[in-house]
GROMACS .gro file of C-alpha atoms in nm:
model
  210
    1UNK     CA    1  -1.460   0.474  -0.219
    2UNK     CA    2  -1.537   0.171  -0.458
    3UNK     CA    3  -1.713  -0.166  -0.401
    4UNK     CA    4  -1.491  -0.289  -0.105
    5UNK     CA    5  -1.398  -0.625  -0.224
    6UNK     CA    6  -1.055  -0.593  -0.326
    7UNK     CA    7  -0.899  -0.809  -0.627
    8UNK     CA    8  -1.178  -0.754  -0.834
    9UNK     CA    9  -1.210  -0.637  -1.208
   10UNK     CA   10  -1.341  -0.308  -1.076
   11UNK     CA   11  -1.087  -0.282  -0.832
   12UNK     CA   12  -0.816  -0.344  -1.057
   13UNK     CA   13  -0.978  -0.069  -1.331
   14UNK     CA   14  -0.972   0.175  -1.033
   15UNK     CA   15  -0.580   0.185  -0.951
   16UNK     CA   16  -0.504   0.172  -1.312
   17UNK     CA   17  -0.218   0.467  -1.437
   18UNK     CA   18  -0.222   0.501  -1.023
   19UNK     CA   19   0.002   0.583  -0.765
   20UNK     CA   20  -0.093   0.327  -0.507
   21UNK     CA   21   0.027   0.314  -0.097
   22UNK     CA   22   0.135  -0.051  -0.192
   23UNK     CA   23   0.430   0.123  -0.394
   24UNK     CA   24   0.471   0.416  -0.178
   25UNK     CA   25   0.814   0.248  -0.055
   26UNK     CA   26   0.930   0.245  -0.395
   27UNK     CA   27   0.847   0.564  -0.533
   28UNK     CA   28   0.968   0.778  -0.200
   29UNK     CA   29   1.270   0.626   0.005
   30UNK     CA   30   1.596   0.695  -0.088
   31UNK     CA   31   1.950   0.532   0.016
   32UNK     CA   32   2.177   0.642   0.261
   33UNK     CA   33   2.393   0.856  -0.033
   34UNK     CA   34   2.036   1.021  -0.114
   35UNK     CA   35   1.944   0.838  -0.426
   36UNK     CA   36   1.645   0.659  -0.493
   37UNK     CA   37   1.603   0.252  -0.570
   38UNK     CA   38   1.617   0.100  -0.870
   39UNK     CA   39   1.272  -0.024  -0.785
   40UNK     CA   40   1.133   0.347  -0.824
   41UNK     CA   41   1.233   0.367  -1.203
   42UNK     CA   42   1.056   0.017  -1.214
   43UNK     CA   43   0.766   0.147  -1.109
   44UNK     CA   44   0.791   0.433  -1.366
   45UNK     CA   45   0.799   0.163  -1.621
   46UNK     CA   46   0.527  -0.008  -1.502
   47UNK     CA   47   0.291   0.245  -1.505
   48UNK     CA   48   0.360   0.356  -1.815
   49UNK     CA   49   0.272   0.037  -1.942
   50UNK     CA   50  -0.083   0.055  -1.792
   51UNK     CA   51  -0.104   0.361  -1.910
   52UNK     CA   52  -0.033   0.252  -2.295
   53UNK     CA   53  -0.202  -0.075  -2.259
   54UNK     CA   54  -0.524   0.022  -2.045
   55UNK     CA   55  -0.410  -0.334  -1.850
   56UNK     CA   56  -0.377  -0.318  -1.498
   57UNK     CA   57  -0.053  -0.479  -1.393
   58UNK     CA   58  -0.112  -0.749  -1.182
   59UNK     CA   59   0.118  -0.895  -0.927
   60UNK     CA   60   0.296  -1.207  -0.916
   61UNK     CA   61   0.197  -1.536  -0.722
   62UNK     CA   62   0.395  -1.687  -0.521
   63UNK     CA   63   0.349  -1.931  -0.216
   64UNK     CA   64   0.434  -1.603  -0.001
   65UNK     CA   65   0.093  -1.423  -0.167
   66UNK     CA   66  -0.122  -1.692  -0.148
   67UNK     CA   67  -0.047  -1.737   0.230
   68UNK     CA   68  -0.087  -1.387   0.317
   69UNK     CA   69  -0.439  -1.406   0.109
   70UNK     CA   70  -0.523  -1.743   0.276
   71UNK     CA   71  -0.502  -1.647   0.621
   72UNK     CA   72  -0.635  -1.237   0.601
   73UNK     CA   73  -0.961  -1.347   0.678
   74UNK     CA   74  -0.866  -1.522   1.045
   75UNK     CA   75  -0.623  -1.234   1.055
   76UNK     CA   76  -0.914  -0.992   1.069
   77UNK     CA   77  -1.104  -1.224   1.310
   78UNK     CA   78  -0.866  -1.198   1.535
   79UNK     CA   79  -0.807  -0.826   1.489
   80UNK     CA   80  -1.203  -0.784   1.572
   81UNK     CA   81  -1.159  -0.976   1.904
   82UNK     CA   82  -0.918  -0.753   2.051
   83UNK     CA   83  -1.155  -0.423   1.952
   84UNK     CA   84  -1.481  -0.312   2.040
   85UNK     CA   85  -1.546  -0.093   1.746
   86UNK     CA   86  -1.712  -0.165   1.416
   87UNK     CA   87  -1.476  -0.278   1.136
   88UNK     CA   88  -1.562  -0.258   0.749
   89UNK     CA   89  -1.353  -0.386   0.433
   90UNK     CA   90  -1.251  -0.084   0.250
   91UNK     CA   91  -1.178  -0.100  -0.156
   92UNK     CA   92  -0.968   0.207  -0.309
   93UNK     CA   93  -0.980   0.535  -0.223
   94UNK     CA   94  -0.861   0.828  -0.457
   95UNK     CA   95  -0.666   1.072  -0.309
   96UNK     CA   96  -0.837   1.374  -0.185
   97UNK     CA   97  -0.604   1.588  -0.406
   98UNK     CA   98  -0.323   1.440  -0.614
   99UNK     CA   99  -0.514   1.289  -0.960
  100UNK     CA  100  -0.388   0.928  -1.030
  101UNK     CA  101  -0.331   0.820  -0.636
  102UNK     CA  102  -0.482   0.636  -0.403
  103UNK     CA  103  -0.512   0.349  -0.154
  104UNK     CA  104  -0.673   0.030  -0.042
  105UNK     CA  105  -0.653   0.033   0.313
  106UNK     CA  106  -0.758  -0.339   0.480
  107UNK     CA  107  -1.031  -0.215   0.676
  108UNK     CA  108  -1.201   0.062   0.797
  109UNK     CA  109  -1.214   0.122   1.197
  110UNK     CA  110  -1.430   0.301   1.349
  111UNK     CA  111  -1.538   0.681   1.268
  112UNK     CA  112  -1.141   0.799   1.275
  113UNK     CA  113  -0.937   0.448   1.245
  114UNK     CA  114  -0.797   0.227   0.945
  115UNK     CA  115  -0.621  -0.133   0.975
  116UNK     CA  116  -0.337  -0.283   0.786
  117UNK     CA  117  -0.316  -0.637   0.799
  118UNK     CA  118   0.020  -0.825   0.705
  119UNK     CA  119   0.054  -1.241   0.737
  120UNK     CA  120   0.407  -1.285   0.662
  121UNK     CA  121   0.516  -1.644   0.502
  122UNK     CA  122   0.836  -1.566   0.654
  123UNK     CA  123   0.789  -1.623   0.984
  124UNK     CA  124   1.157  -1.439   1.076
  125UNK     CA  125   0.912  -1.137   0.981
  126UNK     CA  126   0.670  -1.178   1.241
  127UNK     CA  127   0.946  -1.256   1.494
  128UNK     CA  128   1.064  -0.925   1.441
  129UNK     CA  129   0.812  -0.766   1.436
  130UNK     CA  130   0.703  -0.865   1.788
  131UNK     CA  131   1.084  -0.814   1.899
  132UNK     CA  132   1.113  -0.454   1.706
  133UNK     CA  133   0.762  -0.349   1.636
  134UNK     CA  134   0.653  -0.216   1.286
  135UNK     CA  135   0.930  -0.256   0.996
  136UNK     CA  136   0.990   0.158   0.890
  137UNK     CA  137   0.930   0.001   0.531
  138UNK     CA  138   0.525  -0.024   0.625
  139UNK     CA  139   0.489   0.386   0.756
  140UNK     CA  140   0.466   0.518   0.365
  141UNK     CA  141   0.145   0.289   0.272
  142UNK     CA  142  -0.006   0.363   0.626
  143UNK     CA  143   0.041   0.699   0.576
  144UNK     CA  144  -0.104   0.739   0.187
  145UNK     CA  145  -0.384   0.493   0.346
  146UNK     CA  146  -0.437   0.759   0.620
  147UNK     CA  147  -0.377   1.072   0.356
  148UNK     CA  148  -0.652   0.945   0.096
  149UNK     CA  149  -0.875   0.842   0.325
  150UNK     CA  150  -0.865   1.140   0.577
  151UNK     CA  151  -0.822   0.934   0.887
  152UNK     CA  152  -0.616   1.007   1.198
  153UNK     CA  153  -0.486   0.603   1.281
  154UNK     CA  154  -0.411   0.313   1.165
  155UNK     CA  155  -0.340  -0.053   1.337
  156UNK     CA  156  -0.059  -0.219   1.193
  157UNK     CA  157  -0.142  -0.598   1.227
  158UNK     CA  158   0.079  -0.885   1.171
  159UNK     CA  159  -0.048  -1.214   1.226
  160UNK     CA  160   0.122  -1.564   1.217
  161UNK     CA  161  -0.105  -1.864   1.265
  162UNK     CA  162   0.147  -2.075   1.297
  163UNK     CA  163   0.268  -1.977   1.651
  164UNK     CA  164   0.114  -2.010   1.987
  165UNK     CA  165  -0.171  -1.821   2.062
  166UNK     CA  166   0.046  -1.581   2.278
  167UNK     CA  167   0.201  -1.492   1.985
  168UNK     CA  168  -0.015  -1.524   1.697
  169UNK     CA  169  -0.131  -1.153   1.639
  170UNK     CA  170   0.069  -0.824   1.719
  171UNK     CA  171  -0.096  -0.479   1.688
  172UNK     CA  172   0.062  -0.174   1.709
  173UNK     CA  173  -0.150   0.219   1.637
  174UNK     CA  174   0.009   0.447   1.391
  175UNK     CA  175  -0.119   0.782   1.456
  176UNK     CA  176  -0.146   1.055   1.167
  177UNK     CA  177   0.170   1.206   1.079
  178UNK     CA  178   0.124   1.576   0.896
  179UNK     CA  179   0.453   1.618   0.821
  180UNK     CA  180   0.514   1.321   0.693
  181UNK     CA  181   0.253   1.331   0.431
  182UNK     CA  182   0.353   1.635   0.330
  183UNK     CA  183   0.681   1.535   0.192
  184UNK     CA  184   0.519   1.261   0.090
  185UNK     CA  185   0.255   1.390  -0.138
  186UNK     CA  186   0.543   1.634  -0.264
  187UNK     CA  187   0.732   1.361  -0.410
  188UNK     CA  188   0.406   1.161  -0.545
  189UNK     CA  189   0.359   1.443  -0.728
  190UNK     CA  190   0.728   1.460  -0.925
  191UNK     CA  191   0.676   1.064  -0.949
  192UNK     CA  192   0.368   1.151  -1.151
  193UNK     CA  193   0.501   1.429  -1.372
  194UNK     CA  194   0.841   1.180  -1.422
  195UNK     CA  195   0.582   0.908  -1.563
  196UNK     CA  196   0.431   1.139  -1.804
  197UNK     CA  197   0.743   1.270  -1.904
  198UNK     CA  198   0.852   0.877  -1.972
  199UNK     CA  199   0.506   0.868  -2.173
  200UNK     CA  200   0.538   1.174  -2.369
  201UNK     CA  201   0.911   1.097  -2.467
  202UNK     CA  202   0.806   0.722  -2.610
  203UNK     CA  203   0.515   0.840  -2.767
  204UNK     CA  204   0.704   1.144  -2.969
  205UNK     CA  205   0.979   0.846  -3.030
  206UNK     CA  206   0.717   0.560  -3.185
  207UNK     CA  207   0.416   0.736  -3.301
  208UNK     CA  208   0.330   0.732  -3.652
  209UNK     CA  209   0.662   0.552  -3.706
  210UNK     CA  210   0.522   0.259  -3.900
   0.00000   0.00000   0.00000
């Protein structure tokens, strides 16, 4: 595991040319006809870049970032007072098996136990979340979190300072799914040979071609 201040220089060399849980969604689901997303060729793309540049990509800001950033910290405060186990800030962890993947799980729980923390700007988000539970969307990060790091749960979190206290935090334990990451860490592994394919086909295309 690295220095566990994510958003640092160090953090950002570390995912570099990566497959990281934050794109798992991306890179794995499909659509209902079986196909994948645009935003998995996207991803292809971008990595490629970091690959040719040695630049980490680094995401956009928008009011929606900066007030999930802004309120993590009371988020995890608040996560702490409904626990009685030690808590730790994790940075990113390689995966045990598949070069160029990994994760950056919130914190670390415990001896067996990870958290995710999500403070949603839209507040229709949280809503839902406490009407439906978990959006499916979050279960391929948790599980790549859980995967790289070897644990057997994770606590979802969503918090939402802006509601009353009865209401501010929902947690909900995702336990280890085998299977799951199975599949999973089948198809990061054709993501990865489809981005060196992409790199090997510019690179025969441009090279030398000056």
């Amino acid at each position: 595991m690295t220095n566990p201040n994510q958003r640092t220089d160090d953090w950002h060399n570390d995912r570099r040319g990566k497959v990281t849980a934050s794109i798992l969604k991306d890179v794995c689901k499909r659509q209902k006809n079986g196909s994948f997303y645009a935003a998995r060729e996207t991803q292809i793309y971008k990595i490629a870049h970091e690959i040719f540049t040695g630049e980490t990509a680094v995401g956009f800001s928008s009011p929606a970032t900066d007030h999930g950033i802004t309120n993590e910290s009371n988020a995890i405060e608040e996560y702490k007072q409904t626990i009685w186990t030690p808590v730790s800030l994790c940075g990113f962890v390689n995966h045990p098996t598949i070069q160029r993947a990994g994760a950056s799980p919130d914190l670390l729980v415990g001896e067996d136990g990870l958290a995710e923390i999500k403070c949603p700007y839209n507040g229709a988000v949280h809503i839902e979340t406490l009407a439906h539970g978990m959006p499916d969307d979050h279960k391929y990060q948790i599980q790549m979190q859980l995967a790289c790091t070897q644990r057997q749960w994770c606590d979802f979190v969503s918090f939402d300072p802006r509601l009353p206290a009865d209401y501010k935090l929902y947690v909900q334990r995702v336990e280890r799914d085998d299977l799951f990451i199975k599949t999973m860490e089948e198809m990061i592994v054709t993501f990865i040979q489809e981005v060196d394919a992409m790199v090997n086909l510019l690179r025969a295309k441009y090279e030398g071609k000056k």
